[in-house]
XYZ file of C-alpha atoms in Angstrom:
732
model
C 92.689 112.441 100.956
C 96.059 113.672 99.852
C 97.158 117.153 100.848
C 97.969 119.729 98.188
C 101.050 120.719 100.125
C 102.552 117.339 99.312
C 102.009 117.796 95.593
C 105.506 119.081 94.966
C 107.053 116.060 96.609
C 104.599 113.793 94.793
C 105.672 115.248 91.454
C 109.300 114.942 92.413
C 108.658 111.244 92.979
C 106.670 110.812 89.793
C 109.390 108.571 88.419
C 108.692 106.064 91.138
C 106.256 103.285 90.345
C 105.904 101.060 93.429
C 105.275 97.467 92.429
C 105.624 94.060 93.940
C 108.394 92.503 91.891
C 109.584 88.986 92.551
C 113.168 89.295 93.806
C 115.959 87.414 92.123
C 117.866 84.706 93.884
C 119.738 86.677 96.549
C 122.394 85.818 99.115
C 119.579 86.117 101.656
C 116.159 85.311 100.144
C 113.274 87.745 100.655
C 111.523 85.188 102.845
C 109.965 85.149 106.310
C 111.585 82.730 108.754
C 109.644 81.242 111.684
C 111.280 82.283 114.933
C 111.248 79.404 117.365
C 108.681 80.686 119.869
C 105.928 78.194 119.183
C 102.410 78.788 117.923
C 101.429 81.506 120.363
C 99.643 84.826 119.956
C 102.296 87.554 120.125
C 100.734 90.924 121.020
C 103.881 93.018 121.528
C 107.485 93.189 120.321
C 109.500 95.852 122.152
C 113.170 96.645 122.585
C 113.988 97.289 126.236
C 117.650 97.911 125.309
C 119.172 98.341 121.836
C 120.018 94.628 121.784
C 117.271 93.032 123.891
C 113.865 92.322 122.387
C 110.898 91.361 124.564
C 107.889 89.511 123.162
C 104.625 89.705 125.065
C 101.968 87.100 124.363
C 98.210 86.982 124.760
C 98.273 84.352 127.511
C 101.591 82.480 127.387
C 103.825 84.998 129.124
C 106.785 87.149 128.232
C 109.981 86.150 126.426
C 113.286 87.790 125.528
C 115.992 87.365 122.884
C 119.162 89.170 121.879
C 119.282 88.271 118.181
C 116.887 87.915 115.275
C 116.778 84.129 115.303
C 116.660 83.452 119.024
C 116.829 81.471 121.153
C 113.992 82.861 123.260
C 114.113 82.836 127.050
C 110.889 82.688 129.068
C 111.084 85.409 131.741
C 107.469 85.124 132.939
C 108.614 83.894 136.336
C 106.090 84.732 139.041
C 103.563 86.458 136.757
C 99.990 85.327 137.268
C 97.909 83.971 134.391
C 96.278 87.389 133.873
C 99.638 89.156 134.045
C 100.887 86.996 131.166
C 98.594 88.957 128.836
C 101.313 91.495 127.937
C 100.645 94.581 125.793
C 103.983 96.423 126.003
C 107.426 96.180 127.554
C 109.564 99.251 128.234
C 113.125 99.461 129.516
C 113.962 102.275 131.930
C 116.988 102.732 134.219
C 117.962 99.066 134.072
C 114.450 97.834 134.824
C 111.797 96.302 132.565
C 108.219 97.511 132.924
C 105.380 95.336 131.646
C 101.960 96.718 130.725
C 99.585 93.790 131.109
C 95.945 92.868 131.561
C 96.567 92.431 135.291
C 98.302 95.783 135.795
C 101.796 97.297 135.693
C 104.793 95.178 136.667
C 108.496 95.916 137.185
C 111.486 93.601 137.184
C 115.034 93.126 135.983
C 114.108 90.464 133.427
C 115.155 87.511 135.530
C 111.614 86.315 136.198
C 110.912 88.128 139.469
C 108.209 90.767 139.000
C 106.527 93.182 141.402
C 103.199 94.879 140.726
C 103.045 98.653 141.069
C 100.211 100.735 142.457
C 98.498 98.088 144.587
C 100.024 98.616 148.052
C 97.495 98.207 150.867
C 98.668 101.480 152.409
C 97.745 103.391 149.232
C 94.276 104.992 149.315
C 91.856 103.077 147.100
C 91.296 106.038 144.769
C 95.040 106.254 144.068
C 95.634 102.595 143.266
C 96.356 101.203 139.808
C 94.499 98.001 140.561
C 91.926 97.765 137.766
C 94.246 95.984 135.328
C 94.022 96.635 131.605
C 97.325 98.511 131.354
C 98.144 98.925 127.647
C 101.133 101.269 127.412
C 103.631 103.172 129.556
C 105.879 106.194 129.035
C 108.356 108.047 131.218
C 107.822 111.707 130.264
C 110.845 113.076 132.124
C 113.162 110.112 131.498
C 113.102 109.277 135.197
C 111.533 106.120 136.667
C 109.843 108.254 139.336
C 107.574 109.889 136.727
C 105.407 107.590 134.631
C 102.161 107.672 132.670
C 100.079 104.636 131.677
C 97.177 103.968 129.331
C 94.359 101.665 130.427
C 91.525 99.908 128.611
C 88.980 97.339 129.748
C 89.837 98.043 133.371
C 86.819 99.878 134.735
C 89.239 102.786 135.114
C 89.832 103.450 131.430
C 91.890 106.419 130.345
C 95.298 107.730 131.416
C 96.878 107.644 134.879
C 100.089 109.257 136.083
C 102.431 108.772 139.032
C 105.182 110.995 140.430
C 106.501 108.586 143.076
C 107.746 105.621 141.009
C 104.319 104.009 140.764
C 103.145 103.950 144.375
C 100.259 106.412 144.041
C 98.348 107.200 140.853
C 96.136 110.079 139.711
C 93.632 109.916 136.916
C 94.360 112.394 134.105
C 91.636 114.823 133.106
C 90.037 115.219 129.680
C 90.271 111.548 128.706
C 88.114 108.730 130.066
C 87.847 106.363 127.088
C 89.787 103.151 126.521
C 93.387 104.142 125.735
C 95.703 101.818 123.829
C 99.005 103.579 123.224
C 101.107 106.517 124.421
C 104.088 108.334 122.952
C 105.721 111.735 123.241
C 108.791 113.915 123.315
C 109.957 117.103 125.005
C 109.188 119.302 121.983
C 105.527 118.528 121.319
C 104.291 116.826 124.471
C 102.483 113.501 124.592
C 99.922 111.784 122.373
C 97.420 109.056 123.169
C 95.598 106.662 120.834
C 92.158 105.905 122.241
C 88.776 104.437 121.382
C 87.492 107.979 120.748
C 90.437 109.267 118.704
C 93.811 110.891 119.273
C 94.519 113.162 122.240
C 97.413 115.481 123.115
C 98.858 116.522 126.477
C 101.208 119.435 127.102
C 101.685 118.821 130.833
C 103.352 115.392 131.002
C 100.106 113.482 130.693
C 98.130 115.213 133.455
C 95.438 116.671 131.160
C 94.399 115.848 127.608
C 92.685 117.479 124.635
C 91.000 115.596 121.785
C 92.774 116.203 118.449
C 91.130 114.023 115.792
C 89.787 116.480 113.220
C 89.611 114.662 109.887
C 89.371 111.149 111.330
C 85.929 109.463 111.361
C 84.727 109.446 115.001
C 83.869 105.752 114.778
C 87.452 104.702 113.996
C 89.220 103.562 117.136
C 92.808 104.850 117.226
C 95.497 102.212 117.745
C 99.011 103.656 117.334
C 100.669 107.049 116.877
C 104.259 108.077 116.178
C 106.131 111.380 116.006
C 108.400 111.921 113.004
C 112.041 111.815 114.158
C 112.803 114.492 111.554
C 110.019 116.980 112.339
C 108.043 116.775 115.594
C 105.083 118.570 114.006
C 104.615 115.629 111.641
C 102.655 112.683 113.037
C 101.929 109.261 111.578
C 99.157 107.170 113.089
C 97.018 104.087 112.624
C 93.349 103.456 113.350
C 91.414 100.252 112.870
C 90.479 101.629 109.448
C 93.855 102.698 108.085
C 96.784 105.090 108.287
C 96.606 108.856 108.798
C 99.127 111.692 108.809
C 99.207 115.176 110.286
C 101.593 117.980 109.357
C 100.524 120.352 112.144
C 101.024 118.443 115.404
C 97.605 116.794 115.203
C 95.381 119.814 114.560
C 94.106 118.157 111.372
C 94.617 114.724 109.818
C 94.466 113.287 106.306
C 94.268 109.686 105.132
C 97.413 108.000 103.818
C 95.925 104.734 102.556
C 96.857 104.994 98.863
C 94.444 104.421 96.014
C 93.899 102.221 92.971
C 96.582 99.587 92.541
C 98.477 101.186 95.437
C 95.652 101.032 97.998
C 96.166 99.536 101.449
C 93.771 96.591 101.183
C 93.286 95.606 104.794
C 90.135 95.390 106.892
C 91.981 96.309 110.080
C 95.411 97.748 110.892
C 96.680 96.073 114.062
C 100.397 96.865 114.182
C 102.451 99.857 113.152
C 106.171 100.486 112.693
C 108.215 103.336 111.219
C 111.286 102.413 109.191
C 114.376 104.186 110.633
C 114.572 107.745 109.301
C 118.010 107.008 107.812
C 116.103 105.475 104.903
C 113.531 108.229 104.340
C 113.763 110.457 101.280
C 113.010 114.162 101.589
C 111.428 113.695 105.025
C 108.732 111.383 103.612
C 108.086 108.563 106.105
C 108.413 104.894 105.267
C 105.865 102.875 107.168
C 105.150 99.205 107.805
C 101.779 97.997 109.108
C 100.544 94.645 110.322
C 97.013 93.797 109.255
C 94.508 90.976 109.155
C 96.053 89.971 105.817
C 99.777 90.196 106.309
C 102.370 92.958 106.366
C 102.185 96.020 104.099
C 104.633 98.844 103.479
C 104.865 102.253 101.830
C 108.018 104.067 100.712
C 106.222 107.282 99.744
C 104.415 108.306 102.911
C 101.194 106.435 102.169
C 100.538 107.520 98.570
C 100.867 103.857 97.574
C 101.137 100.559 99.476
C 102.148 97.001 98.648
C 102.468 93.760 100.562
C 105.862 92.596 101.716
C 107.007 89.116 100.764
C 104.247 86.488 101.098
C 106.811 83.665 101.272
C 107.747 81.682 104.384
C 110.480 79.131 104.893
C 107.930 77.160 106.936
C 105.761 75.085 104.591
C 102.568 75.304 106.679
C 100.261 75.995 103.747
C 99.526 79.532 104.979
C 101.307 82.359 103.145
C 102.438 85.360 105.160
C 99.795 87.408 103.360
C 97.127 85.411 105.234
C 98.542 85.953 108.724
C 96.893 88.284 111.236
C 99.805 90.431 112.416
C 99.483 92.111 115.832
C 102.987 93.432 116.486
C 106.024 94.662 114.541
C 109.534 95.873 115.216
C 112.820 96.464 113.386
C 116.274 95.920 114.803
C 119.311 93.725 115.394
C 121.559 95.704 113.081
C 121.189 98.240 110.303
C 119.102 97.774 108.287
C 118.498 94.727 110.457
C 115.415 92.528 110.394
C 111.670 93.108 110.478
C 109.918 91.022 113.135
C 106.194 90.258 113.001
C 104.144 88.798 115.847
C 101.095 86.873 114.654
C 97.854 85.538 116.093
C 98.487 81.931 117.014
C 101.594 81.326 114.901
C 104.356 83.031 116.872
C 106.989 85.362 115.441
C 108.382 85.579 111.913
C 111.461 87.543 110.875
C 112.348 89.053 107.489
C 115.892 90.251 106.674
C 115.838 93.841 105.394
C 118.084 94.295 102.368
C 118.877 97.083 99.956
C 118.205 96.419 96.273
C 120.643 94.451 94.160
C 120.724 94.654 90.370
C 119.620 91.746 88.208
C 122.026 90.075 85.832
C 120.309 91.745 82.889
C 117.188 93.693 81.937
C 115.179 92.595 78.886
C 114.608 94.941 75.987
C 111.515 97.164 76.113
C 108.283 95.559 74.937
C 106.671 96.799 71.726
C 107.544 97.381 68.082
C 110.643 99.409 67.152
C 108.727 101.588 64.743
C 108.034 105.305 64.495
C 104.972 106.343 66.569
C 104.771 102.961 68.347
C 104.591 102.959 72.156
C 107.287 100.978 73.980
C 107.093 99.776 77.585
C 110.122 99.336 79.839
C 110.735 95.999 81.531
C 111.997 96.270 85.100
C 114.009 93.095 85.182
C 114.188 90.917 88.302
C 115.767 92.763 91.220
C 116.619 91.273 94.596
C 116.275 92.853 98.033
C 113.259 93.551 100.207
C 110.141 93.972 98.066
C 108.199 96.135 97.275
C 110.436 98.143 94.941
C 110.133 101.582 93.387
C 111.576 102.211 89.908
C 112.820 105.200 87.907
C 113.402 105.267 84.141
C 115.480 107.112 81.553
C 115.000 106.294 77.858
C 118.068 106.448 75.640
C 118.699 106.772 71.898
C 121.685 104.700 70.799
C 123.808 104.447 67.661
C 124.544 100.767 68.277
C 122.654 97.773 69.600
C 123.260 96.430 73.083
C 125.019 93.469 71.507
C 127.609 95.742 69.901
C 127.719 98.315 72.712
C 127.159 96.650 76.074
C 128.261 99.712 78.079
C 125.918 102.150 76.332
C 128.731 104.440 75.202
C 126.851 105.196 71.981
C 123.654 106.203 73.846
C 122.325 109.629 74.813
C 119.461 110.426 77.168
C 116.197 111.405 75.492
C 115.105 114.642 77.150
C 111.916 114.257 79.180
C 111.572 110.542 78.480
C 111.411 109.357 82.088
C 108.172 107.368 82.181
C 107.736 103.631 81.943
C 106.342 104.062 78.421
C 107.803 105.961 75.484
C 106.343 106.839 72.091
C 108.915 106.391 69.349
C 109.533 109.552 67.295
C 110.949 110.308 63.857
C 114.262 111.208 65.559
C 114.630 107.569 66.566
C 114.485 106.148 63.010
C 117.573 104.004 62.275
C 118.569 104.196 65.960
C 118.331 101.695 68.800
C 116.363 102.357 71.993
C 117.274 101.280 75.502
C 116.024 102.247 78.950
C 118.073 102.846 82.069
C 116.370 101.435 85.161
C 117.082 102.353 88.778
C 115.420 100.911 91.875
C 114.998 101.480 95.586
C 113.181 99.711 98.406
C 112.160 100.034 102.040
C 115.733 100.360 103.339
C 117.387 102.204 100.477
C 116.842 105.955 100.529
C 118.369 106.842 97.160
C 117.849 105.069 93.876
C 120.424 102.480 92.871
C 122.898 103.089 90.103
C 121.427 102.795 86.631
C 121.296 99.524 84.762
C 120.730 99.502 81.011
C 118.233 97.234 79.345
C 118.874 95.326 76.170
C 118.094 97.347 73.057
C 115.212 97.297 70.639
C 115.685 98.397 67.034
C 116.834 99.671 64.725
C 113.697 101.831 64.570
C 111.956 101.770 61.197
C 109.395 103.987 59.515
C 105.817 102.660 59.354
C 105.323 100.257 56.453
C 101.800 101.506 55.702
C 99.792 104.682 55.643
C 99.534 106.704 58.837
C 96.159 106.190 60.542
C 94.009 109.335 60.426
C 90.942 109.975 62.576
C 87.485 111.085 61.389
C 87.020 114.838 61.170
C 86.592 116.400 64.597
C 88.041 113.399 66.422
C 89.442 112.405 68.804
C 87.718 114.626 71.329
C 87.489 114.908 75.084
C 84.031 114.705 76.667
C 82.897 116.315 79.935
C 85.955 118.546 79.858
C 84.533 121.690 81.438
C 86.070 123.146 84.574
C 84.891 121.063 87.543
C 85.885 119.942 91.031
C 88.146 116.912 91.316
C 86.222 113.648 91.010
C 84.999 114.503 87.502
C 85.319 111.652 84.947
C 86.781 112.636 81.567
C 86.188 110.431 78.511
C 88.059 110.163 75.217
C 85.908 109.599 72.113
C 88.033 108.311 69.207
C 85.206 108.496 66.650
C 85.396 104.823 65.778
C 87.709 103.284 63.168
C 90.342 105.522 61.648
C 91.367 105.600 58.004
C 94.358 104.059 56.275
C 94.958 105.434 52.754
C 91.492 106.996 52.920
C 89.604 103.838 53.909
C 88.172 103.173 57.404
C 90.061 100.236 58.885
C 89.932 98.387 62.194
C 92.017 100.445 64.602
C 93.667 99.829 67.951
C 94.087 102.727 70.331
C 96.493 103.730 73.087
C 95.335 106.465 75.466
C 97.600 108.868 77.332
C 96.672 111.284 80.109
C 98.791 114.204 81.329
C 98.571 116.560 84.304
C 99.579 120.095 83.249
C 99.894 123.516 84.793
C 96.991 125.888 84.239
C 98.890 127.475 81.332
C 99.210 123.973 79.779
C 102.956 123.742 80.396
C 104.888 121.294 82.551
C 102.784 118.280 81.591
C 103.507 115.006 83.424
C 102.391 111.651 82.009
C 99.994 109.800 84.304
C 99.920 105.992 84.684
C 96.280 105.768 83.544
C 95.827 104.196 80.095
C 92.052 103.771 79.723
C 89.444 105.708 77.777
C 88.352 107.477 80.966
C 90.158 109.320 83.719
C 88.687 110.541 87.002
C 90.421 113.593 88.387
C 91.965 113.381 91.862
C 93.155 115.848 94.490
C 96.596 116.121 92.879
C 94.886 117.605 89.782
C 93.578 120.629 91.705
C 94.894 123.885 90.193
C 95.860 121.949 87.042
C 94.337 120.949 83.716
C 94.294 117.433 82.244
C 95.524 116.772 78.702
C 94.304 113.685 76.807
C 95.878 112.171 73.679
C 95.339 109.094 71.507
C 97.639 106.962 69.375
C 95.837 104.979 66.677
C 97.357 101.803 65.236
C 96.280 100.022 62.036
C 98.110 96.767 61.392
C 101.663 97.640 62.451
C 101.497 101.348 61.680
C 100.819 103.880 64.450
C 99.865 107.529 64.308
C 101.611 110.258 66.273
C 99.844 111.342 69.446
C 96.600 113.071 68.524
C 95.240 115.639 70.967
C 91.770 114.688 72.169
C 91.414 117.786 74.304
C 92.406 119.665 77.422
C 90.082 119.907 80.389
C 89.083 123.070 82.152
C 90.740 123.892 85.452
C 90.269 121.306 88.169
C 89.288 122.896 91.469
C 88.521 121.775 95.016
C 85.356 119.973 96.021
C 83.238 121.799 98.553
C 83.719 119.639 101.645
C 80.776 117.733 103.116
C 80.598 115.828 106.376
C 80.469 112.030 105.998
C 80.701 111.538 109.769
C 79.119 114.265 111.886
C 81.061 116.401 114.362
C 80.849 115.139 117.914
C 81.149 116.447 121.453
C 82.912 114.318 124.053
C 82.400 114.673 127.799
C 79.674 115.066 130.424
C 77.356 118.086 130.229
C 77.831 119.246 133.816
C 78.541 122.773 135.014
C 82.283 123.262 135.463
C 83.348 120.356 133.256
C 85.103 120.677 129.917
C 83.458 119.368 126.740
C 85.793 118.369 123.923
C 85.039 118.057 120.217
C 86.077 116.420 116.999
C 85.243 117.843 113.590
C 84.151 114.473 112.248
C 85.160 113.135 108.827
C 84.789 115.132 105.625
C 85.153 114.801 101.898
C 87.473 117.294 100.295
C 91.214 117.649 100.163
C 92.297 117.914 103.807
C 89.972 120.741 104.858
C 90.754 123.089 107.718
C 88.199 123.531 110.480
C 86.835 126.380 112.566
C 84.388 126.044 115.477
C 81.594 127.802 117.295
C 79.935 126.393 120.393
C 76.134 126.688 120.505
C 73.691 126.824 123.426
C 70.290 125.239 122.620
C 67.044 124.812 124.511
C 66.293 121.657 126.492
C 65.057 119.975 123.289
C 68.305 120.745 121.433
C 66.563 123.375 119.249
C 66.685 127.167 118.927
C 70.475 127.159 119.102
C 72.562 130.309 119.306
C 76.230 131.008 119.818
C 77.435 131.139 123.397
C 78.249 134.487 124.969
C 81.097 135.129 124.744
C 81.643 133.252 121.478
C 83.910 130.229 121.995
C 85.890 128.908 119.003
C 88.353 126.535 120.671
C 88.177 122.706 120.461
C 87.034 122.626 124.101
C 84.199 124.358 125.957
C 83.865 124.779 129.722
C 80.206 124.366 130.716
C 78.904 127.407 132.627
C 76.094 128.015 135.113
C 74.264 129.897 132.351
C 74.048 126.587 130.440
C 71.919 124.887 133.127
C 68.843 123.276 131.585
C 70.204 123.747 128.057
C 71.917 121.430 125.589
C 75.262 122.147 123.897
C 76.288 121.604 120.290
C 79.492 122.333 118.366
C 79.291 123.855 114.885
C 82.100 123.046 112.445
C 82.927 125.044 109.330
C 85.173 123.084 106.965
C 87.136 124.992 104.330
C 89.345 124.126 101.365
C 91.228 126.637 99.244
C 92.194 126.493 95.569
C 93.450 129.087 93.102
C 89.955 130.459 92.607
C 88.215 130.671 95.974
C 87.717 129.282 99.469
C 84.953 126.666 99.561
C 83.171 126.073 102.855
C 80.437 123.951 104.385
C 78.932 123.835 107.877
C 77.892 120.823 109.980
C 76.696 120.603 113.572
C 77.078 117.879 116.177
C 74.246 116.143 117.952
C 73.086 117.935 121.091
C 74.612 117.057 124.439
C 72.546 115.857 127.359
C 70.727 118.580 129.275
C 73.285 120.474 131.352
C 73.082 119.738 135.074
C 74.897 120.870 138.185
C 77.842 118.708 139.190
C 77.130 115.836 141.562
C 77.988 116.545 145.211
C 81.126 115.222 146.817
C 81.083 112.042 148.854
C 81.429 114.103 152.032
C 78.380 116.233 151.211
C 76.285 113.146 150.422
C 77.430 111.475 153.626
C 76.377 114.522 155.661
C 72.963 114.666 153.965
C 72.403 110.943 154.461
C 73.328 111.389 158.109
C 70.633 114.083 158.442
C 68.071 111.768 156.853
C 69.015 108.994 159.289
C 68.823 111.390 162.232
C 65.438 112.689 161.070
C 64.157 109.135 160.614
C 65.179 108.303 164.161
C 63.392 111.426 165.383
C 60.217 110.329 163.600
C 60.455 106.883 165.151
C 60.945 108.395 168.614
C 57.997 110.751 168.073
C 55.795 107.850 167.002
C 56.664 105.968 170.205
C 55.972 109.073 172.299
C 52.572 109.514 170.691
C 51.683 105.906 171.357
C 52.679 106.312 174.993
C 50.666 109.581 175.319
C 47.554 107.905 173.944
C 47.769 105.329 176.701
C 47.470 108.145 179.274
C 44.283 109.335 177.578
C 45.287 112.886 178.435
C 44.359 115.233 175.585
C 47.085 117.749 176.383
C 49.855 115.146 176.209
C 48.406 113.597 173.041
C 48.247 117.009 171.355
C 51.882 117.776 172.237
C 53.058 114.347 170.989
C 51.212 114.814 167.695
C 52.842 118.202 167.231
C 56.312 116.712 167.793
C 55.601 113.910 165.280
C 54.428 116.412 162.660
C 57.582 118.450 163.185
C 59.742 115.295 162.896
C 57.989 114.241 159.663
C 58.478 117.698 158.191
C 62.195 117.583 159.071
C 62.524 114.107 157.495
C 60.749 115.246 154.342
C 63.089 118.221 153.998
C 66.178 116.037 154.594
C 65.095 113.554 151.917
C 64.339 116.387 149.495
C 67.779 117.904 150.090
C 69.399 114.514 149.475
C 67.460 114.044 146.241
C 68.142 117.592 145.066
C 71.872 117.021 145.367
C 71.623 113.845 143.320
C 73.086 111.611 146.011
């Protein structure tokens, strides 16, 4: 869902229409080049210095290069087969650190590697010896302080070390598979995990779940902090891309829609374009997916594939590659590198747009009331491109006036289409086109199209609609998602006679007072309102054409005010953690419909069946809840109230998580269990001794001795029974 707070920037960018345009023949073609690393599975591409790139493979080792076309040098050296499964490489203080399936390794890049956290002198509980290391950060910038993410290790979660990797401590609050870490001094650290995104404010020692707005079932893969505003986050899950404008408190999807949707089953790699190329703080993002590389230049409102073309004629376009790693570098704007599954690394030169030799005249008939459509021309650079338009009224044709000196801008005519007016009769029409791409922040200079014209008056009678038409159906005030329909009334009349009529439909988003209308790209008979229409009305018009004569725009109608949908949960809230006294339960709000709702919480204490729930005392409204002794024998739920606000009211809905397990006391320590087991063993020995004594007494056939032996055995059995009960009660 798109946030309302981004509406102003979205309107400011309304001139931009992202499309995949085939680039013209450029000095450097917009083509992926195979980087000579063989057909291996490249899982990571990381710069360890500004000029040294390290590629980590699935099982073929680790390689390095200092330019975008190689050669590559194998620096695997003494790494074992398992250690050659590399997930990340990080440079720190002249050393290279490798996160791999076998653990964490350090070296200078010459092929000699040492594993950290596995010294025999280190206590077993403080070793990093489970493998599955996915990511590493140095929160203080010193090699003595490091934090790692682990997955598939038997010790999943986050671990930290304060002695250069000798001893490790497991972080609290996070025990799920963790795939990526990032952070800075202003906002702390973030982790992408199998259960969502987490945040730490103490250098990775403790973590809090912060995934409100993301479906709980979507495993998080990558997260980045905006270099322009640390409160703004951009992240990827297996299902798509999300953004947060409040340091991760809430998230909203940034996967585009319609023709600009991100059409990928799984996002596997994630890369921000350098902020030098952002416009107005809006991030430019590249993702690697199971069907090639995609990019957005408007923060995720719309997406398009990058070039599908390779120099290698292997019969598989780049759009069919499974891309697992991405990076940008080796200059500015440099090159985009993509690591693929089984086909090595490809590199794409990043280039600003370059103008075509010419732009064709607009399509359509140069006649009053006709609708013309701008042609973009064939631009070169790194596709996809965004375009902006300015229609112009000219005294001379482009053949007589190549520079456009006789042209003036037509006020408000900045869409790709333009309806010719009576003011254009006997004039020529041209359109100025500007473009930008992934590595060009501002639009290019304007290039004028060829002209169309001179504009003539319609040769026939103006088409007129039946009485009461056109009209707009289902136009009452409604939440976004309502479908509006234009009814033209059938054939219109020419000179009083109904005649076969063609129609062009135009939709506008207007302020509530019907001013400030902006033409939308939709051109069908129906339009379904979206989040950007909230606190607006929608205006619908029709142009009828009979033969070559078109009518002026006829108003079909104006909708009632579009307001927010009441949010509903599509993925239930969830508690995360073990229901044990003294532990901390965490929560996620789940996934909701609605336009980026905000969330409030209440924690509930229920009976042992998860029913008869009431708020805890005192009431707890934070994302976490510390289980208390009063919760013993009960189950815990979290209640989420989601809210969206429009110009009319706040709309809310409540959903509740599934109940936790029945709350229990914490398990005893190893020392307590050992002591209790020792008592059981001692009691068992006492029983055995008493049994032998009884047997011996029976041989004497002396009643007094037999009675005393039986008493001792009964006492020993009672002691053993109590010892076993104590052991069981503690849960050992």
